[in-house]
Amino acid sequence: MKLNRVNTNVYYIDGGVNLGLVVGENGDALLLDAGIDESVARKARRLIEESGFRLKGIIITHAHADHCGGAPYLVKATGAKVFSSAFEKTVLEFPIWEPLYLFSGAYPPAPLRNKFLLAPGVKVDGVMEPGKGSIEGIDVEFLDISGHTLGQIGIEVEGVLFCADSVIAQEYIKKHGVPLHAHIKKALDTLNFLEKRSAALFIPSHGVPVDDIKPVVDANRQRIMETLEYVTDILKEPRTAEEILRGVCERFGIVMSNMTQYYLMNLSVMAYIGYLLDEGEIMNFYEAGRQFFRVKM
Ligand SMILES: [Zn+2]
């Protein structure tokens, strides 16, 4: 991990999740995301303080543990305030929501209560709406980049746009098969939004900063379209959600090996099923205690 300067007042710390840093005239700083745990957050804090900056605020893009798990440590160590969207606040403050919704709203068993799905909770001090705003005297534009989660936000400062998990780098698409999205229509809207946005630099949470977001957007959109096409195609025959999940894994070379991976992939597949139902492309019916989906005749 190191602190990379991208223009006068904007930096990012590279790592498992790239963290953003925006510094005001007086050295007060806002951190974007907090890393997965105390160890990452400690390193980030050291980098910030060694540069002579004071951490005043932490903006959490969305309540996935790899983005927010380090926040409680930073709050305790520095007194920084935490900011998020209204929706993500609910999960940040009651982190059991993530493994809970993955497990159909039932209390998640121990294998799902791990550090990748269940972050320590953190109190949110301020809720941010899309548009121009200011935190601790530092001007930031908040962007609605939902889709990956329902309340994901990005920020733009001085032409640098931090786009969180709205896109992932092409090599990660190859590695993961199908990028995680909870809301396909919003994910597609966000890709269109990013493509039209004329920022000088885009910094995704997973991948390297790019000055041209178009190829990254294209690759992400293409994989969503391929997934939609595949699901629609196999639903010419009635299939259960589990069968659709199996098919998507086969199609994109995804090998399941644990509960975390299974339920995250299941969430993505349910997002595609929900989207196709809402678009009127597919229908559901029940037979012998099972729910089937198929394309509308
Ligand atoms: Zn995420």
mmCIF file of N, CA and C in Angstrom, residues 20 106-107 120-121 136 140 156 212 254:
data_model
loop_
_atom_site.group_PDB
_atom_site.id
_atom_site.type_symbol
_atom_site.label_atom_id
_atom_site.label_comp_id
_atom_site.label_asym_id
_atom_site.label_seq_id
_atom_site.Cartn_x
_atom_site.Cartn_y
_atom_site.Cartn_z
ATOM 1 N N GLY A 20 -9.590 6.330 -1.526
ATOM 2 C CA GLY A 20 -9.339 7.688 -2.010
ATOM 3 C C GLY A 20 -8.985 8.606 -0.850
ATOM 4 N N ALA A 106 -32.966 -15.005 6.594
ATOM 5 C CA ALA A 106 -32.901 -15.837 7.804
ATOM 6 C C ALA A 106 -31.538 -15.620 8.459
ATOM 7 N N TYR A 107 -31.477 -15.887 9.760
ATOM 8 C CA TYR A 107 -30.217 -15.661 10.463
ATOM 9 C C TYR A 107 -29.121 -16.508 9.817
ATOM 10 N N PRO A 120 -17.577 -5.261 11.203
ATOM 11 C CA PRO A 120 -17.997 -4.689 12.483
ATOM 12 C C PRO A 120 -18.840 -3.445 12.187
ATOM 13 N N GLY A 121 -19.846 -3.203 12.966
ATOM 14 C CA GLY A 121 -20.721 -2.057 12.699
ATOM 15 C C GLY A 121 -20.037 -0.725 12.973
ATOM 16 N N GLU A 136 -16.458 18.767 6.338
ATOM 17 C CA GLU A 136 -15.301 19.325 7.053
ATOM 18 C C GLU A 136 -14.599 20.388 6.203
ATOM 19 N N VAL A 140 -16.874 18.257 -2.238
ATOM 20 C CA VAL A 140 -16.916 16.942 -2.881
ATOM 21 C C VAL A 140 -18.230 16.842 -3.640
ATOM 22 N N GLU A 156 -16.634 12.754 -6.985
ATOM 23 C CA GLU A 156 -15.721 13.372 -7.929
ATOM 24 C C GLU A 156 -15.156 14.636 -7.295
ATOM 25 N N ASP A 212 -9.417 6.818 -19.577
ATOM 26 C CA ASP A 212 -10.533 6.550 -20.486
ATOM 27 C C ASP A 212 -11.367 5.408 -19.902
ATOM 28 N N ILE A 254 -17.244 -20.446 -13.555
ATOM 29 C CA ILE A 254 -17.149 -20.153 -12.119
ATOM 30 C C ILE A 254 -17.220 -21.472 -11.335
#
